[in-house]
Amino acid sequence: MTEHPNSHGRQRTAQVRQSAVPAPEPGRARAVADEPEGTRRAESPALGRLPGHDGPEPAPPRPAREPGAPAAAPRARARGEAHPEPGAPRPAVPRPGGPEAARGAAAQGGTDRGTAVPDIVGDGPERPAPGGADGDGGAGKGHAGTTGGERLRFVGAATRRIARGIDLDEIVLGLCRATVPTFADAILVYLRDPLPVGDERPVGPVVLRLRRTDQLPEHVRGLEDPDAPQDRAEPVPDLAGGAAERCEVRIGGPLAEVLRGVRPVFGDSSAARAALPELLGDEQDVPDRHRTILAPLRGRRRVIGAAVFIRRADRAAFEGDDLLVAAQLATHTALGVDKAVLYGREVYIADELQRTMLPDSLPQPTGVRLASRYLPAAETARVGGDWYDAIPLPGNRVALVVGDVMGHSMTSAAIMGQLRTTAQTLAGLDLPPAEVLHHLDEQAQRLGSDRMATCLYAVYDPVAHRIVIANAGHPPPILLHRGGRAEVLRVPPGAPIGVGGVDFEAVELDAPAGATLLLYTDGLVESRIRDVWTGIEQLRERLIDTARLTGPNPPPLEPLCDEVLGMLGPGDRDDDIALLAARFEGIAPSDVAYWFLDPRPQTAGQARRLARRALTRWGLEELTDSVELLVSEVVTNAVRYAERPVTLRLLRTDVLRCEVGDDVPQLPRLRQARPSDEGGRGLYLVNRLARRWGATRLSTGKVVWFELALPGHAR
């Protein structure tokens, strides 16, 4: 009858055996109770035997129970112990801290390769001590023969340890810790490099790389039996240290044939004798006589590696049933590796999705400096719905966006990508911030009834030194002034995007030069251990303390972002975090020239004269001819179709920028004029002479702009 590895199965087996197993003679229980602890435990053999311990001989068979003799208790029968007669002394129980505990602690001592003695038995009241199925403190001490129930308990505990691993290293480590020293004295685990993912078929040769080795530490040999003579302790041979680090499997070779099979083989078989030198190298010596097992690691569709189990020459050899144990360990390890590879692939896809949906780099428009940070949640699949963006607008303005889609999944990331794309499109139309949030709300409702997000949209104008902010249920921004004062801006909170049927309100605030605006998501200020307003106050105090370190000068932007993230504690990573910091520098009024021009035929000449005066005031006479020609062409095109006054603005920063606005929404297109055409060459000249140029549609018309390099600057 097969024994099951749970306590219920052991009791049931004991009850069945109660009528079949003969009872001991009267007085036998007392003799057994008086025997030494090691003698009684020798009746339950272990998976293996450490060197230097041959173990006591098994007890002789007990005579049949005489008529009228009391039967043994089921629980005692299940443990292989005799049930004492009424009034007889009970067997001694080893106390914690005794020789057995010392030997068990010695067996748990590991090397730098991570050797440890596993607990090979599952939960239950009858758990033997770690190190062997017989309950002895020595790892694998006892006879070579092992019962089927002990093997089942070992395989069950080992597979549970392997299954606990999530990533590749944890799974391989679980195999090593479960195997050494209980099942083998050394193990070598080889995996394919690179590991195949899914249904992909590698085109190159199969390469196995040594992933991890583990073996019984040398100092355990001297502690196996404290009473043994110390001169019997011999150095433990290095069974795994000289193995090859890399092996290329030859097509049709001996190793390929073994790996193609589904069953492990003994090391002294003809197939393994030819395959092991190819795997381990010709210089590696392995024990013979069934002391080595080569097990292929087969995943769901292909071979992903191999495992080599080795026992020392002075230890009992592997038995035939040990091949089944090795096959179970190899199968569960291979399936776990497959799982870890697929999980790693999902994490990689999530990382790529998140990376592509966030800006690779932020623009650096004139008048403002930008810095950003993004941290995924610590307990998720590294993908979430937080995003940030900075979008250049006409007139050197910049739109600052921070949003957070509710939830943590690939779906949240996909919705985030759609909302971010929609925000970029709306910003390109130069819509007011409140109008942008209104259209985002409509887009979220089209995506689904439960697609909600928070968002904060702000537009900074470096010429006017003003910022317009609209909020949709997002945490308020914080403004760090030049002198070190930090304030939470009073922005109407609004409702989240996706609620529908609500209006969004925008506020216009001063943006003084030298101030720093921080936009962030709630993952920075809210966690399981603090509410959002407590986190906002802690963030404000953190900014004040950081500003004190630099005195009257504002702190550098990049270190400031790092300091902000430094406020996060161990339990503050429940949500992903997006942070966008903007340092306002502005454009001085003396570097701006702005005019309104009536749409008349004489407007082009007037624009040339105004531009020439501004260049003379700035000392840029070298650009006069180019600027007059380009301004004349762009203003002429605007006056031809405009009905309202045309705007002309010149900005002197690191480049000279010219902007011409009108009330016509159609954008001009660059085309090649034919020789017979009287017009169509204005934009061609702009494209040839300007450093950059472009056109942006506004809610009130459009703006055509071009830039010229300043004298002494590279084109």
PDB file of C-alpha atoms in Angstrom, residues 170-277:
ATOM      1  CA  GLU A 170      15.206  32.053  -6.921  1.00  0.00           C
ATOM      2  CA  ILE A 171      14.032  28.942  -8.779  1.00  0.00           C
ATOM      3  CA  VAL A 172      17.542  27.646  -9.416  1.00  0.00           C
ATOM      4  CA  LEU A 173      18.522  28.431  -5.833  1.00  0.00           C
ATOM      5  CA  GLY A 174      15.463  26.519  -4.610  1.00  0.00           C
ATOM      6  CA  LEU A 175      16.590  23.454  -6.559  1.00  0.00           C
ATOM      7  CA  CYS A 176      20.086  23.658  -5.078  1.00  0.00           C
ATOM      8  CA  ARG A 177      18.924  24.183  -1.510  1.00  0.00           C
ATOM      9  CA  ALA A 178      16.398  21.353  -1.738  1.00  0.00           C
ATOM     10  CA  THR A 179      18.934  18.917  -3.205  1.00  0.00           C
ATOM     11  CA  VAL A 180      22.162  19.504  -1.270  1.00  0.00           C
ATOM     12  CA  PRO A 181      22.930  17.723   0.995  1.00  0.00           C
ATOM     13  CA  THR A 182      19.786  15.636   1.406  1.00  0.00           C
ATOM     14  CA  PHE A 183      19.708  14.087  -2.050  1.00  0.00           C
ATOM     15  CA  ALA A 184      23.193  14.796  -3.402  1.00  0.00           C
ATOM     16  CA  ASP A 185      26.509  16.183  -2.223  1.00  0.00           C
ATOM     17  CA  ALA A 186      26.874  18.521  -5.188  1.00  0.00           C
ATOM     18  CA  ILE A 187      24.731  19.834  -8.022  1.00  0.00           C
ATOM     19  CA  LEU A 188      25.470  21.740 -11.215  1.00  0.00           C
ATOM     20  CA  VAL A 189      22.679  23.573 -13.047  1.00  0.00           C
ATOM     21  CA  TYR A 190      23.154  24.534 -16.703  1.00  0.00           C
ATOM     22  CA  LEU A 191      20.656  26.723 -18.581  1.00  0.00           C
ATOM     23  CA  ARG A 192      20.419  27.804 -22.183  1.00  0.00           C
ATOM     24  CA  ASP A 193      21.909  31.164 -23.005  1.00  0.00           C
ATOM     25  CA  PRO A 194      19.810  32.972 -24.037  1.00  0.00           C
ATOM     26  CA  LEU A 195      16.697  31.282 -22.744  1.00  0.00           C
ATOM     27  CA  PRO A 196      13.951  30.975 -25.386  1.00  0.00           C
ATOM     28  CA  VAL A 197      10.714  32.851 -24.766  1.00  0.00           C
ATOM     29  CA  GLY A 198       7.285  31.670 -25.865  1.00  0.00           C
ATOM     30  CA  ASP A 199       7.159  30.153 -29.343  1.00  0.00           C
ATOM     31  CA  GLU A 200      10.300  31.798 -30.676  1.00  0.00           C
ATOM     32  CA  ARG A 201      12.786  29.462 -32.312  1.00  0.00           C
ATOM     33  CA  PRO A 202      16.469  30.284 -31.823  1.00  0.00           C
ATOM     34  CA  VAL A 203      18.404  30.139 -35.070  1.00  0.00           C
ATOM     35  CA  GLY A 204      21.867  29.782 -33.548  1.00  0.00           C
ATOM     36  CA  PRO A 205      23.456  26.786 -31.853  1.00  0.00           C
ATOM     37  CA  VAL A 206      22.247  25.696 -28.416  1.00  0.00           C
ATOM     38  CA  VAL A 207      24.609  27.050 -25.751  1.00  0.00           C
ATOM     39  CA  LEU A 208      24.433  25.929 -22.119  1.00  0.00           C
ATOM     40  CA  ARG A 209      25.911  28.182 -19.470  1.00  0.00           C
ATOM     41  CA  LEU A 210      26.594  27.202 -15.863  1.00  0.00           C
ATOM     42  CA  ARG A 211      23.987  29.082 -13.875  1.00  0.00           C
ATOM     43  CA  ARG A 212      24.757  27.882 -10.355  1.00  0.00           C
ATOM     44  CA  THR A 213      26.634  25.201  -8.439  1.00  0.00           C
ATOM     45  CA  ASP A 214      26.182  24.017  -4.895  1.00  0.00           C
ATOM     46  CA  GLN A 215      27.906  21.384  -2.776  1.00  0.00           C
ATOM     47  CA  LEU A 216      28.226  20.149   0.783  1.00  0.00           C
ATOM     48  CA  PRO A 217      30.580  22.500   2.663  1.00  0.00           C
ATOM     49  CA  GLU A 218      33.887  21.082   3.787  1.00  0.00           C
ATOM     50  CA  HIS A 219      33.501  22.002   7.450  1.00  0.00           C
ATOM     51  CA  VAL A 220      30.403  19.811   7.790  1.00  0.00           C
ATOM     52  CA  ARG A 221      32.582  16.687   7.437  1.00  0.00           C
ATOM     53  CA  GLY A 222      34.330  17.298  10.724  1.00  0.00           C
ATOM     54  CA  LEU A 223      31.061  17.961  12.602  1.00  0.00           C
ATOM     55  CA  GLU A 224      29.023  14.993  11.445  1.00  0.00           C
ATOM     56  CA  ASP A 225      29.847  12.979  14.531  1.00  0.00           C
ATOM     57  CA  PRO A 226      31.474  14.810  17.459  1.00  0.00           C
ATOM     58  CA  ASP A 227      32.428  11.475  19.022  1.00  0.00           C
ATOM     59  CA  ALA A 228      34.226  10.185  15.904  1.00  0.00           C
ATOM     60  CA  PRO A 229      38.041  10.307  15.832  1.00  0.00           C
ATOM     61  CA  GLN A 230      39.195  13.510  14.185  1.00  0.00           C
ATOM     62  CA  ASP A 231      41.836  11.700  12.131  1.00  0.00           C
ATOM     63  CA  ARG A 232      38.991  10.074  10.151  1.00  0.00           C
ATOM     64  CA  ALA A 233      37.957  13.457   8.743  1.00  0.00           C
ATOM     65  CA  GLU A 234      39.280  13.783   5.212  1.00  0.00           C
ATOM     66  CA  PRO A 235      39.113  16.819   2.912  1.00  0.00           C
ATOM     67  CA  VAL A 236      35.906  16.972   0.929  1.00  0.00           C
ATOM     68  CA  PRO A 237      36.685  16.878  -2.798  1.00  0.00           C
ATOM     69  CA  ASP A 238      35.574  19.832  -4.914  1.00  0.00           C
ATOM     70  CA  LEU A 239      32.904  18.146  -7.022  1.00  0.00           C
ATOM     71  CA  ALA A 240      31.565  21.261  -8.737  1.00  0.00           C
ATOM     72  CA  GLY A 241      34.359  23.839  -8.730  1.00  0.00           C
ATOM     73  CA  GLY A 242      36.133  22.823 -11.924  1.00  0.00           C
ATOM     74  CA  ALA A 243      33.100  22.473 -14.176  1.00  0.00           C
ATOM     75  CA  ALA A 244      33.044  24.258 -17.514  1.00  0.00           C
ATOM     76  CA  GLU A 245      31.266  27.608 -17.517  1.00  0.00           C
ATOM     77  CA  ARG A 246      29.980  27.337 -21.079  1.00  0.00           C
ATOM     78  CA  CYS A 247      29.126  24.443 -23.357  1.00  0.00           C
ATOM     79  CA  GLU A 248      27.942  24.496 -26.963  1.00  0.00           C
ATOM     80  CA  VAL A 249      25.777  21.447 -27.668  1.00  0.00           C
ATOM     81  CA  ARG A 250      26.868  19.764 -30.875  1.00  0.00           C
ATOM     82  CA  ILE A 251      24.056  18.740 -33.169  1.00  0.00           C
ATOM     83  CA  GLY A 252      23.792  14.963 -33.118  1.00  0.00           C
ATOM     84  CA  GLY A 253      26.394  14.683 -30.341  1.00  0.00           C
ATOM     85  CA  PRO A 254      26.106  12.553 -27.194  1.00  0.00           C
ATOM     86  CA  LEU A 255      24.931  15.460 -25.039  1.00  0.00           C
ATOM     87  CA  ALA A 256      22.258  16.414 -27.566  1.00  0.00           C
ATOM     88  CA  GLU A 257      20.953  12.832 -27.532  1.00  0.00           C
ATOM     89  CA  VAL A 258      20.728  12.772 -23.732  1.00  0.00           C
ATOM     90  CA  LEU A 259      19.010  16.154 -23.593  1.00  0.00           C
ATOM     91  CA  ARG A 260      16.544  15.039 -26.234  1.00  0.00           C
ATOM     92  CA  GLY A 261      15.393  12.273 -23.907  1.00  0.00           C
ATOM     93  CA  VAL A 262      12.886  12.769 -21.156  1.00  0.00           C
ATOM     94  CA  ARG A 263      14.449  10.666 -18.388  1.00  0.00           C
ATOM     95  CA  PRO A 264      17.587  11.191 -16.311  1.00  0.00           C
ATOM     96  CA  VAL A 265      20.431   8.715 -16.724  1.00  0.00           C
ATOM     97  CA  PHE A 266      23.143   7.448 -14.412  1.00  0.00           C
ATOM     98  CA  GLY A 267      26.597   8.845 -14.938  1.00  0.00           C
ATOM     99  CA  ASP A 268      28.110   5.427 -15.647  1.00  0.00           C
ATOM    100  CA  SER A 269      25.698   4.653 -18.494  1.00  0.00           C
ATOM    101  CA  SER A 270      27.103   4.644 -21.994  1.00  0.00           C
ATOM    102  CA  ALA A 271      25.136   7.768 -22.985  1.00  0.00           C
ATOM    103  CA  ALA A 272      26.198   9.764 -19.930  1.00  0.00           C
ATOM    104  CA  ARG A 273      29.858   8.691 -20.149  1.00  0.00           C
ATOM    105  CA  ALA A 274      30.007  10.293 -23.591  1.00  0.00           C
ATOM    106  CA  ALA A 275      27.856  13.325 -22.709  1.00  0.00           C
ATOM    107  CA  LEU A 276      29.335  14.422 -19.365  1.00  0.00           C
ATOM    108  CA  PRO A 277      32.809  15.348 -20.738  1.00  0.00           C
TER     109      PRO A 277
END
